[in-house]
Coordinates of C-alpha atoms in Angstrom, one line a residue:
M1 CA 122.1 -35.1 59.6
A2 CA 120.8 -37.1 57.3
D3 CA 118.0 -35.2 54.8
I4 CA 114.5 -35.8 55.7
I5 CA 112.3 -34.0 52.5
K6 CA 111.9 -36.6 50.1
L7 CA 109.7 -36.1 46.9
L8 CA 106.3 -38.3 46.6
P9 CA 106.0 -41.1 44.4
D10 CA 103.7 -39.7 41.4
H11 CA 101.1 -42.6 42.7
V12 CA 100.5 -41.0 46.2
A13 CA 100.4 -37.4 44.8
N14 CA 97.5 -38.0 42.5
Q15 CA 95.7 -39.8 45.1
I16 CA 96.4 -36.9 47.4
A17 CA 95.2 -34.4 44.8
A18 CA 92.6 -36.4 43.7
G19 CA 91.2 -36.5 47.8
E20 CA 90.6 -32.3 46.7
V21 CA 88.6 -33.1 43.4
V22 CA 86.9 -36.2 43.8
Q23 CA 84.9 -35.8 47.0
R24 CA 82.2 -38.5 46.6
P25 CA 80.9 -40.3 43.6
A26 CA 78.5 -37.2 42.4
S27 CA 81.8 -35.2 42.4
V28 CA 82.7 -37.7 39.7
V29 CA 79.4 -37.2 38.0
K30 CA 79.6 -33.6 38.0
E31 CA 83.2 -33.5 36.1
L32 CA 82.1 -36.2 33.6
L33 CA 79.2 -34.2 32.7
E34 CA 80.7 -31.0 32.6
N35 CA 83.3 -32.7 30.2
A36 CA 80.7 -33.7 27.9
I37 CA 79.0 -30.3 27.7
D38 CA 82.3 -28.9 26.9
A39 CA 82.4 -32.1 24.2
G40 CA 79.3 -30.2 22.4
A41 CA 76.8 -33.2 23.0
S42 CA 73.5 -32.6 22.1
S43 CA 72.3 -35.8 24.0
I44 CA 73.7 -36.8 27.5
M45 CA 72.9 -40.2 29.2
L46 CA 73.9 -40.9 32.7
I47 CA 74.1 -44.3 34.4
V48 CA 74.2 -44.9 38.1
K49 CA 74.7 -48.4 40.3
D50 CA 75.0 -48.4 44.0
G51 CA 75.1 -45.2 44.4
G52 CA 77.7 -44.5 42.1
K53 CA 80.1 -46.9 44.2
V54 CA 80.0 -49.6 41.4
L55 CA 79.6 -47.7 38.2
I56 CA 79.4 -44.1 37.1
Q57 CA 78.8 -44.1 33.2
V58 CA 78.3 -40.9 31.2
V59 CA 77.5 -41.1 27.1
D60 CA 77.6 -38.1 24.8
D61 CA 77.5 -37.5 21.1
G62 CA 80.1 -34.9 21.3
V63 CA 83.2 -34.6 18.9
G64 CA 85.3 -37.4 20.4
M65 CA 88.6 -37.6 20.3
T66 CA 92.1 -39.2 18.6
A67 CA 93.9 -42.0 20.1
T68 CA 96.7 -39.4 21.3
D69 CA 94.1 -36.8 22.5
A70 CA 92.1 -39.7 24.6
R71 CA 95.9 -41.1 26.3
L72 CA 97.1 -37.4 27.0
S73 CA 93.6 -36.3 28.8
F74 CA 94.1 -38.2 31.7
E75 CA 97.9 -36.6 32.5
R76 CA 97.6 -34.0 35.2
H77 CA 97.9 -30.4 33.7
A78 CA 96.4 -31.6 30.2
T79 CA 93.5 -29.5 28.9
S80 CA 92.4 -28.0 25.6
K81 CA 90.5 -25.5 27.2
I82 CA 93.4 -22.8 27.7
Q83 CA 96.6 -22.0 26.4
K84 CA 98.1 -19.1 28.8
A85 CA 97.2 -17.7 32.2
E86 CA 95.7 -14.7 30.7
D87 CA 93.0 -17.7 29.0
L88 CA 91.9 -18.0 33.0
F89 CA 90.3 -14.9 33.0
N90 CA 88.4 -15.1 29.8
L91 CA 86.5 -18.8 30.5
N92 CA 84.0 -19.7 28.5
T93 CA 84.3 -24.0 29.2
K94 CA 83.2 -25.9 32.0
G95 CA 86.8 -27.2 33.1
F96 CA 90.2 -25.8 32.5
R97 CA 92.5 -27.1 34.9
G98 CA 93.1 -30.5 33.3
E99 CA 92.4 -32.6 36.9
A100 CA 89.3 -34.3 36.7
L101 CA 90.3 -37.2 34.4
A102 CA 93.8 -37.8 36.1
S103 CA 92.2 -37.6 39.5
I104 CA 89.4 -40.2 39.1
A105 CA 91.7 -42.7 36.7
A106 CA 94.2 -42.7 40.2
I107 CA 91.3 -43.8 42.5
A108 CA 89.3 -46.1 39.8
H109 CA 88.9 -48.2 37.1
V110 CA 88.2 -46.2 33.9
E111 CA 87.3 -47.3 30.4
M112 CA 87.1 -44.6 27.9
Q113 CA 85.3 -45.1 24.3
T114 CA 85.7 -42.5 22.4
K115 CA 85.5 -41.7 18.4
N116 CA 85.6 -37.9 16.5
E117 CA 84.0 -37.2 13.1
T118 CA 87.3 -38.2 10.5
D119 CA 88.3 -41.5 12.4
E120 CA 86.5 -45.0 10.9
L121 CA 87.1 -47.0 14.1
G122 CA 87.0 -45.6 17.7
N123 CA 89.6 -46.0 20.6
V124 CA 88.9 -48.1 23.9
L125 CA 91.2 -46.9 26.9
K126 CA 91.3 -48.9 30.2
I127 CA 93.2 -47.4 33.4
E128 CA 93.4 -48.7 36.8
G129 CA 95.1 -46.6 39.7
S130 CA 96.5 -44.2 37.2
K131 CA 98.4 -46.7 35.0
I132 CA 97.3 -47.5 31.2
V133 CA 96.1 -51.5 31.0
S134 CA 95.5 -51.4 27.6
Q135 CA 94.4 -49.4 24.3
E136 CA 92.8 -50.7 21.7
V137 CA 90.4 -49.7 18.5
G138 CA 86.8 -50.4 18.2
A139 CA 83.5 -50.0 16.1
M140 CA 81.6 -47.1 17.8
V141 CA 79.6 -44.1 17.1
K142 CA 80.5 -40.6 17.2
G143 CA 81.1 -39.7 21.2
T144 CA 82.7 -40.2 24.3
S145 CA 81.8 -43.0 26.6
M146 CA 83.3 -42.8 30.1
A147 CA 82.8 -45.6 32.5
V148 CA 84.4 -45.3 35.7
K149 CA 83.9 -48.5 38.2
N150 CA 85.1 -49.2 41.7
L151 CA 85.2 -45.8 42.9
F152 CA 88.4 -45.7 46.1
F153 CA 89.2 -49.2 45.4
N154 CA 93.1 -48.7 46.3
I155 CA 92.2 -46.4 49.3
P156 CA 89.7 -48.4 51.3
A157 CA 89.6 -45.5 54.1
R158 CA 87.8 -43.6 51.9
R159 CA 85.4 -45.9 50.5
N160 CA 84.5 -46.5 54.5
F161 CA 83.8 -43.1 54.5
L162 CA 80.9 -42.8 52.0
K163 CA 77.7 -43.0 52.7
S164 CA 74.6 -45.4 52.1
N165 CA 73.8 -45.9 48.8
Q166 CA 70.7 -43.7 48.8
V167 CA 72.5 -40.8 50.2
E168 CA 75.4 -40.7 47.5
L169 CA 72.5 -41.1 45.2
R170 CA 70.8 -37.9 46.3
H171 CA 74.1 -36.1 45.9
I172 CA 74.7 -37.1 42.5
T173 CA 70.8 -35.9 41.8
D174 CA 71.5 -32.8 43.0
E175 CA 74.6 -32.2 40.8
F176 CA 72.5 -34.2 37.6
Q177 CA 69.4 -31.4 38.6
R178 CA 72.1 -28.5 38.6
V179 CA 73.9 -29.3 35.3
A180 CA 70.7 -29.9 33.4
L181 CA 69.1 -26.8 34.8
A182 CA 71.6 -24.6 33.8
H183 CA 72.1 -26.3 30.1
P184 CA 68.2 -26.8 28.6
S185 CA 69.0 -27.0 25.4
I186 CA 70.7 -30.2 25.7
A187 CA 68.7 -33.5 26.3
F188 CA 69.7 -35.4 29.4
H189 CA 69.3 -39.0 30.2
F190 CA 69.4 -40.4 34.1
H191 CA 69.2 -44.0 34.9
N192 CA 69.8 -45.6 38.3
N193 CA 70.6 -49.4 38.8
G194 CA 68.4 -49.9 35.6
A195 CA 65.6 -47.7 35.9
E196 CA 64.7 -44.5 34.5
I197 CA 64.7 -41.4 36.6
F198 CA 64.6 -38.5 34.6
N199 CA 64.0 -38.2 30.8
L200 CA 64.7 -34.4 30.0
P201 CA 63.9 -33.3 26.5
K202 CA 65.7 -30.4 24.4
S203 CA 63.5 -27.4 25.8
N204 CA 63.6 -24.2 27.0
Q205 CA 64.1 -22.9 30.6
R206 CA 60.9 -22.9 31.9
Q207 CA 59.8 -26.5 30.5
R208 CA 63.0 -27.7 31.9
I209 CA 62.4 -26.7 35.6
V210 CA 58.9 -28.2 34.8
H211 CA 60.3 -31.8 34.0
I212 CA 62.6 -31.9 37.0
F213 CA 60.0 -29.9 39.7
G214 CA 57.0 -31.5 38.5
S215 CA 54.1 -30.6 36.4
K216 CA 52.7 -28.3 39.0
S217 CA 55.7 -26.2 39.9
N218 CA 54.6 -24.5 36.1
Q219 CA 52.2 -22.5 38.6
K220 CA 54.3 -21.3 41.0
L221 CA 57.2 -19.4 39.0
V222 CA 57.2 -15.7 38.3
P223 CA 59.6 -14.7 35.1
V224 CA 62.6 -12.5 35.9
N225 CA 63.9 -10.3 33.1
E226 CA 66.4 -7.2 33.3
E227 CA 69.6 -6.4 31.3
T228 CA 71.7 -3.5 32.4
Q229 CA 75.6 -3.3 31.4
V230 CA 76.9 -4.6 34.2
V231 CA 74.5 -8.1 34.5
K232 CA 72.0 -9.9 32.5
I233 CA 69.6 -11.5 34.8
S234 CA 67.0 -13.8 33.7
G235 CA 64.9 -17.0 35.0
F236 CA 62.4 -17.7 37.4
I237 CA 61.3 -17.0 41.0
V238 CA 58.8 -18.8 42.8
K239 CA 55.5 -17.2 44.5
P240 CA 55.9 -15.9 48.0
E241 CA 52.7 -18.4 48.8
F242 CA 54.9 -21.6 48.0
A243 CA 58.0 -20.5 50.0
K244 CA 59.3 -24.0 51.9
K245 CA 60.7 -24.4 55.3
S246 CA 64.1 -25.7 53.9
R247 CA 66.4 -24.3 51.5
G248 CA 65.3 -26.8 48.8
E249 CA 64.5 -24.7 45.3
Q250 CA 67.5 -22.5 45.3
F251 CA 69.6 -22.3 42.3
F252 CA 72.3 -19.6 41.0
F253 CA 73.8 -20.0 37.5
V254 CA 76.2 -17.4 36.8
N255 CA 77.4 -17.8 32.9
N256 CA 75.7 -21.0 32.9
R257 CA 77.6 -22.5 36.0
F258 CA 76.0 -23.4 39.0
I259 CA 77.6 -21.5 42.2
K260 CA 76.6 -20.8 45.6
S261 CA 76.8 -17.1 46.9
P262 CA 75.7 -16.4 50.5
Y263 CA 75.7 -12.7 49.4
L264 CA 73.4 -13.1 46.3
H265 CA 71.0 -15.1 48.5
H266 CA 70.3 -12.5 51.2
A267 CA 69.6 -10.0 48.1
V268 CA 66.9 -12.6 47.0
V269 CA 65.6 -13.1 50.3
S270 CA 65.7 -9.1 51.4
A271 CA 63.6 -8.7 48.0
F272 CA 61.1 -11.3 49.5
E273 CA 60.9 -9.7 53.2
G274 CA 57.2 -9.4 54.2
L275 CA 55.8 -11.4 51.7
I276 CA 56.8 -14.8 53.0
K277 CA 56.1 -16.3 56.7
P278 CA 59.1 -16.4 58.9
N279 CA 61.6 -19.4 59.1
T280 CA 60.7 -19.9 55.5
Y281 CA 63.2 -19.4 51.9
P282 CA 61.8 -18.3 48.9
G283 CA 62.6 -20.6 45.5
Y284 CA 64.4 -19.2 42.5
F285 CA 66.2 -20.1 39.4
L286 CA 68.0 -17.0 38.3
Y287 CA 70.4 -17.0 35.4
L288 CA 73.0 -13.9 35.3
D289 CA 75.1 -13.6 32.2
V290 CA 78.4 -11.7 33.2
D291 CA 81.7 -10.3 31.7
P292 CA 83.8 -13.4 32.2
A293 CA 86.8 -10.9 33.0
S294 CA 84.7 -9.8 36.0
I295 CA 84.8 -13.1 37.8
D296 CA 86.9 -15.5 38.9
I297 CA 86.3 -18.9 39.1
N298 CA 89.2 -20.8 40.1
I299 CA 89.3 -20.3 43.9
H300 CA 87.7 -23.8 44.8
P301 CA 88.3 -26.6 42.9
T302 CA 84.9 -27.6 42.7
K303 CA 83.9 -24.4 40.9
T304 CA 81.6 -23.6 42.8
E305 CA 82.6 -20.3 44.7
V306 CA 83.2 -17.2 42.4
K307 CA 84.4 -13.6 43.5
F308 CA 82.6 -10.6 41.7
D309 CA 84.7 -7.5 41.0
D310 CA 81.6 -5.4 41.8
E311 CA 79.2 -7.8 44.0
H312 CA 77.6 -4.3 46.0
T313 CA 76.3 -3.1 42.5
L314 CA 75.0 -6.6 41.3
Y315 CA 73.3 -6.8 44.8
A316 CA 71.4 -3.7 44.3
I317 CA 70.6 -4.7 40.6
L318 CA 69.5 -8.7 41.8
R319 CA 67.4 -7.1 44.4
S320 CA 65.5 -4.4 42.7
T321 CA 65.0 -6.4 39.7
I322 CA 62.7 -9.5 41.9
K323 CA 60.7 -7.3 43.6
H324 CA 60.2 -5.2 40.0
S325 CA 59.0 -8.7 38.7
L326 CA 56.8 -9.4 42.3
G327 CA 55.0 -6.3 41.5
Q328 CA 54.8 -6.4 37.5
F329 CA 52.8 -9.7 38.0
N330 CA 50.8 -9.0 40.6
V331 CA 52.2 -11.2 43.1
V332 CA 52.6 -8.0 45.6
P333 CA 49.3 -6.5 46.7
A334 CA 49.4 -2.8 46.1
L335 CA 46.7 0.1 46.3
D336 CA 45.6 1.5 43.0
F337 CA 44.6 5.2 43.8
E338 CA 43.9 6.2 40.0
Q339 CA 41.3 3.5 39.4
D340 CA 38.1 4.8 38.5
Q341 CA 35.6 4.3 41.5
N342 CA 32.2 3.9 38.9
L343 CA 34.1 1.0 37.2
E344 CA 33.5 -0.9 40.7
T345 CA 30.0 -0.5 40.6
P346 CA 27.5 -2.9 39.0
Y347 CA 25.8 -2.7 35.8
A348 CA 22.4 -2.7 36.7
Y349 CA 22.6 -0.3 39.8
K350 CA 25.0 2.2 37.6
N351 CA 22.5 5.2 37.1
K352 CA 20.3 4.1 40.2
N353 CA 20.2 6.4 43.4
A354 CA 20.8 5.5 47.0
E355 CA 17.9 5.1 49.0
L356 CA 17.6 6.0 52.7
P357 CA 16.5 3.2 54.9
K358 CA 12.9 4.5 56.3
V359 CA 12.6 3.4 59.9
S360 CA 9.1 3.4 61.8
V361 CA 8.8 4.1 65.5
D362 CA 5.9 3.9 67.7
A363 CA 6.5 6.5 70.3
A364 CA 3.6 6.3 72.6
F365 CA 4.9 2.6 73.2
N366 CA 5.5 1.8 77.3
P367 CA 6.7 -1.7 78.2
F368 CA 6.6 -0.5 81.7
Q369 CA 2.6 0.4 81.5
D370 CA 0.4 -2.5 82.3
T371 CA -2.5 -0.6 80.0
P372 CA -1.4 0.2 76.7
P373 CA -2.6 3.6 75.5
K374 CA -5.4 4.1 73.3
K375 CA -4.1 5.5 70.3
Q376 CA -1.7 3.0 69.0
A377 CA -0.4 2.3 65.6
A378 CA -2.1 0.2 63.3
G379 CA 0.6 -2.5 63.0
F380 CA 1.3 -2.8 66.7
S381 CA -2.7 -3.1 67.4
S382 CA -3.2 -5.8 64.8
F383 CA -0.1 -7.1 66.7
K384 CA -1.7 -7.5 69.9
R385 CA -5.0 -9.1 68.3
E386 CA -3.3 -11.7 67.0
S387 CA -1.4 -12.5 70.0
A388 CA -4.5 -12.4 72.4
M389 CA -6.1 -15.3 69.6
A390 CA -3.0 -17.1 69.9
G391 CA -3.0 -17.3 74.0
K392 CA -6.9 -18.1 73.8
A393 CA -6.5 -21.3 71.1
W394 CA -3.3 -22.5 73.7
E395 CA -5.8 -22.2 76.6
G396 CA -8.0 -24.5 74.9
L397 CA -5.2 -27.3 75.6
Y398 CA -5.3 -27.3 79.2
V399 CA -9.2 -27.8 79.6
G400 CA -10.2 -31.4 81.7
L401 CA -6.4 -30.9 83.0
E402 CA -7.8 -30.0 86.8
S403 CA -10.2 -32.8 86.9
E404 CA -7.5 -35.4 85.7
V405 CA -5.2 -34.2 88.7
G406 CA -5.6 -36.0 91.7
Q407 CA -6.4 -33.8 95.1
D408 CA -3.4 -34.9 97.0
E409 CA -1.3 -34.4 93.4
T410 CA -2.1 -30.5 93.3
L411 CA 0.4 -27.8 91.6
G412 CA 1.5 -26.4 95.2
S413 CA 2.8 -30.2 96.7
M414 CA 4.9 -30.3 93.8
Q415 CA 8.6 -30.1 94.1
F416 CA 10.4 -28.0 91.6
E417 CA 14.4 -28.6 91.4
S418 CA 16.0 -25.2 91.3
E419 CA 19.8 -23.7 90.7
A420 CA 21.9 -23.5 93.5
I421 CA 22.4 -19.6 94.5
T422 CA 26.0 -18.0 94.8
G423 CA 27.3 -14.9 96.2
S424 CA 28.8 -12.9 93.4
I425 CA 29.9 -14.2 89.6
F426 CA 33.0 -13.0 90.6
E427 CA 33.4 -14.7 94.0
G428 CA 32.3 -18.0 92.5
K429 CA 34.7 -18.0 89.7
Q430 CA 37.7 -17.1 91.9
E431 CA 36.9 -20.1 94.3
S432 CA 36.3 -22.8 91.1
V433 CA 39.9 -21.6 89.9
E434 CA 41.3 -22.6 93.1
S435 CA 40.0 -25.6 94.1
T436 CA 40.2 -27.1 90.5
A437 CA 43.3 -25.6 88.7
T438 CA 46.7 -26.1 90.0
T439 CA 48.2 -24.9 86.5
F440 CA 47.9 -21.9 84.7
Q441 CA 49.2 -20.1 80.9
L442 CA 51.6 -17.1 80.4
R443 CA 51.7 -15.1 77.6
R444 CA 50.2 -18.2 75.3
K445 CA 53.8 -20.1 75.6
Y446 CA 54.4 -21.3 78.9
I447 CA 52.7 -23.1 82.1
V448 CA 53.1 -22.8 85.4
T449 CA 52.8 -25.2 87.8
T450 CA 53.6 -25.5 91.3
I451 CA 55.7 -28.0 93.0
K452 CA 56.7 -28.8 97.1
S453 CA 59.9 -26.6 96.6
G454 CA 58.6 -23.9 94.0
M455 CA 56.8 -23.8 91.0
V456 CA 57.7 -25.1 87.4
V457 CA 57.9 -23.0 84.4
I458 CA 57.4 -25.1 81.1
D459 CA 57.8 -24.4 77.3
Q460 CA 54.0 -25.9 75.8
S461 CA 55.8 -26.2 72.6
R462 CA 59.2 -28.2 73.7
A463 CA 57.4 -30.2 75.7
H464 CA 54.6 -31.1 73.7
Q465 CA 57.6 -31.9 71.1
R466 CA 59.3 -34.2 73.5
V467 CA 55.9 -35.9 74.5
L468 CA 55.3 -36.7 70.9
Y469 CA 58.5 -37.3 70.0
E470 CA 58.6 -40.7 72.4
K471 CA 55.2 -41.1 71.3
Y472 CA 56.0 -41.8 67.4
L473 CA 59.3 -43.3 68.3
K474 CA 57.6 -46.2 70.4
N475 CA 55.3 -46.7 67.7
I476 CA 57.9 -47.2 64.8
T477 CA 59.7 -49.3 66.9
V478 CA 57.3 -51.2 68.0
K479 CA 55.6 -51.1 64.7
K480 CA 52.3 -50.4 66.0
A481 CA 50.2 -47.3 65.2
A482 CA 46.9 -46.5 65.0
S483 CA 45.9 -45.0 61.5
Q484 CA 42.1 -43.7 60.6
Q485 CA 40.9 -44.3 57.1
L486 CA 39.9 -41.6 54.8
L487 CA 36.8 -41.7 53.4
F488 CA 38.2 -40.3 50.0
P489 CA 42.0 -40.8 49.1
I490 CA 44.4 -37.7 49.1
I491 CA 46.4 -37.1 45.4
L492 CA 49.4 -35.4 46.4
S493 CA 52.0 -34.7 43.7
F494 CA 56.0 -35.2 44.7
T495 CA 59.1 -34.2 42.2
P496 CA 61.3 -37.3 41.0
A497 CA 63.7 -36.7 43.3
D498 CA 61.1 -36.2 46.2
L499 CA 59.7 -39.5 45.3
V500 CA 62.9 -41.2 45.6
I501 CA 62.9 -40.2 49.2
L502 CA 59.6 -41.4 49.8
K503 CA 59.7 -44.5 49.0
E504 CA 62.5 -44.9 51.1
I505 CA 60.8 -44.1 54.7
K506 CA 57.7 -45.6 52.9
D507 CA 57.8 -48.6 55.6
S508 CA 58.5 -46.5 58.3
L509 CA 55.8 -44.0 57.3
T510 CA 53.4 -47.3 57.5
T511 CA 54.9 -48.1 61.0
I512 CA 53.7 -44.4 62.3
G513 CA 50.0 -44.8 60.5
F514 CA 50.6 -43.3 56.9
M515 CA 48.6 -46.0 54.5
F516 CA 49.6 -45.7 50.9
G517 CA 47.8 -46.3 47.6
V518 CA 48.9 -46.2 44.2
M519 CA 52.1 -44.5 43.1
E520 CA 52.0 -43.9 39.4
G521 CA 54.2 -41.0 37.8
E522 CA 54.3 -37.5 39.7
T523 CA 51.4 -38.6 41.9
V524 CA 50.8 -40.3 45.5
E525 CA 47.6 -41.8 46.9
I526 CA 47.0 -41.3 50.5
T527 CA 44.6 -43.7 52.0
G528 CA 45.1 -43.5 55.6
V529 CA 47.0 -41.2 58.1
P530 CA 47.7 -41.1 61.8
I531 CA 45.1 -40.5 64.1
L532 CA 47.0 -37.0 65.4
V533 CA 47.5 -35.6 61.8
S534 CA 44.5 -34.2 59.9
E535 CA 43.6 -34.5 56.5
S536 CA 44.6 -31.1 55.8
E537 CA 48.0 -31.5 57.4
V538 CA 49.3 -34.6 55.3
G539 CA 50.6 -32.1 52.6
M540 CA 52.6 -30.3 54.7
V541 CA 53.8 -33.2 57.1
L542 CA 55.4 -35.1 53.9
D543 CA 56.8 -32.1 52.4
Q544 CA 58.6 -31.7 55.6
L545 CA 59.9 -35.3 56.3
I546 CA 60.9 -35.2 53.0
S547 CA 62.9 -31.8 53.2
D548 CA 64.4 -32.9 56.8
C549 CA 65.8 -36.5 55.3
Q550 CA 67.1 -34.2 52.4
M551 CA 69.4 -32.2 55.0
E552 CA 70.0 -34.9 57.4
V553 CA 72.1 -37.9 56.5
L554 CA 70.6 -41.1 56.6
E555 CA 73.2 -44.1 57.7
D556 CA 71.1 -46.5 59.0
S557 CA 67.2 -47.2 59.9
F558 CA 67.4 -45.7 63.5
S559 CA 68.3 -42.5 61.9
Q560 CA 65.8 -42.3 59.6
T561 CA 63.5 -43.5 62.4
D562 CA 64.6 -40.8 64.4
I563 CA 64.4 -38.0 62.2
L564 CA 60.6 -39.1 61.6
A565 CA 59.6 -39.2 64.7
K566 CA 61.3 -35.5 65.1
T567 CA 59.9 -34.0 62.1
L568 CA 56.7 -35.2 63.1
A569 CA 56.6 -34.1 66.6
K570 CA 58.1 -30.6 65.3
T571 CA 55.1 -30.4 62.9
L572 CA 52.5 -31.7 65.2
S573 CA 53.2 -29.9 68.2
V574 CA 51.4 -27.2 70.1
K575 CA 53.0 -24.0 69.0
T576 CA 53.3 -21.1 70.9
G577 CA 50.6 -18.6 70.9
E578 CA 47.8 -21.3 71.1
V579 CA 45.8 -21.2 73.8
L580 CA 45.1 -24.2 76.0
D581 CA 42.3 -25.1 78.9
S582 CA 43.3 -25.7 82.4
N583 CA 42.9 -29.7 81.4
S584 CA 44.9 -29.6 78.5
Q585 CA 47.4 -27.6 80.2
L586 CA 47.4 -30.6 83.5
A587 CA 47.7 -33.6 80.6
L588 CA 50.1 -31.8 79.0
V589 CA 52.2 -31.8 82.5
N590 CA 51.2 -35.4 83.4
D591 CA 52.6 -36.8 80.1
L592 CA 56.0 -34.3 79.9
F593 CA 57.0 -35.9 83.4
A594 CA 56.1 -39.7 82.2
C595 CA 58.2 -39.4 79.3
K596 CA 62.3 -40.9 79.8
E597 CA 63.6 -37.9 79.3
P598 CA 61.4 -34.5 80.2
Q599 CA 64.7 -32.4 80.6
V600 CA 65.5 -31.5 76.8
S601 CA 63.2 -31.5 73.6
P602 CA 63.9 -33.8 70.8
F603 CA 66.5 -30.8 69.5
N604 CA 68.3 -31.1 73.1
K605 CA 66.8 -27.7 74.0
P606 CA 65.7 -27.3 77.6
V607 CA 62.0 -28.0 78.5
Y608 CA 61.6 -26.7 81.6
V609 CA 63.0 -24.2 84.4
T610 CA 62.5 -24.7 88.3
I611 CA 61.7 -21.7 90.6
T612 CA 62.3 -22.9 94.1
E613 CA 61.5 -20.9 97.2
N614 CA 64.7 -19.5 98.1
D615 CA 65.0 -17.9 94.7
I616 CA 61.4 -16.2 95.4
D617 CA 62.8 -15.3 98.5
K618 CA 65.7 -13.6 97.3
K619 CA 63.6 -11.3 95.1
F620 CA 62.1 -9.6 98.1
I621 CA 65.5 -8.9 100.7

């Protein structure tokens, strides 16, 4: 039998290995930014075109490389970060495996320009699919410029799996923010298709957060500081009243490296227990400094998953630190039993005694007596005299009235309209309910109505979601929606990343009924809103729309339209616990069964259940 196991060619092995490191353009951005940081750069510029598919360029002012180092940097497992296996447990750099540049060069056109301080001229290296096309010398400034063009040019299948430019740009923005937040002492610049998105100068942690997430985020931050033998914790948490329904502003950094840790996230959430609403998530920017020997970051190619030696101790320290910060800065309501009560007294009343109220009662007053008694209080007698004088004055208004009224038009012949006399209050109420209403509300959650075969129990929130969903979907498709103009425009603030998403969905929002004014800097002017949206709900609706668009994958206009309709339906629908009158219940039932798909909600959950007469009969057997 012939041998069937063969060694793969180098270019095929490189392409397979590249699939682990380079999953999308954002992976390239992460690797190149981290290399620039390891090179000691003080200023880094990121340039992207068409979501990173056409061009990803990172320019830094780091130490640069010699001609030999530039060529060796593209060899697999060639690195300057470690020398032996023991160095893996004392890592102070971003990269260490020597796979990033080799993987990128295997699936793209790469052009490197680099120069160090000692050399007079720099080196220009061009690689296409792991093959070095040319290496030349040229005049340039100190530092390195890495340009990655035509990503996945030699793997069409992988290129076809990339998402739209907007989605890929969103992933690139996320990676850029993570790196920029971890290194506030480095200046960052981000350009997309010739437009500047971020311009981040050198700053501290708080200023970097404000520069990325907008000026209004400054008032939301609560500082966190704790230093123990196990870990040093610094950073900020977001006040509980600003908790969001999406997992947006949540960042963990361990030794200036962004990580994802559900276990530590649970510690933060448990510290906020009782302070935030259900189904909302707190925001945080937490920086943890631990001994490099106590963590293992070499368990995943993206290096975002970290193993700790003692996670339980870290969990307890993190949870107590956040609780301490919430109480220290008066975020948590507390009772102070040691406070002097005299401090609560106004200064003008400090030395005054309390005066008891005086009540005067006329003990001789009898409302059922025709003639009042002789002895009356002075105030009561004067009141009677004034009432009698007022009565005589009113009698003068009717003088001569009898002469004007004819003989046939006497008061006795006039007919007055009177109310119908019913039997009793409870009987009348019971009869009206049975004759007019065909629905009733159960536990402020369900609407029960009868049908020929039995009865139907409807979830009021899901039913209203289905009604609104189909309505908004029709309005967006037909592009006809009623809008109410605002007398005073609403000014809202958004982060640069949120503004990019808002501009993407602006046309779809206009078809729903939103009308936009000027968009400058971080502010957006809202001049009109849909009829069903109140002014107080505009900010909440737009925040929910942006967060849903961030979480979902938008491939075409239909998916974008579908997400907008679902979000508006979920946000504006009747919630569980709201009381509906009989007319509203009946209108909701009629609107539901007029829908095309009344059985399920927009999120594929059952809307109603049918209980037949046979089902009821079986309960009495």
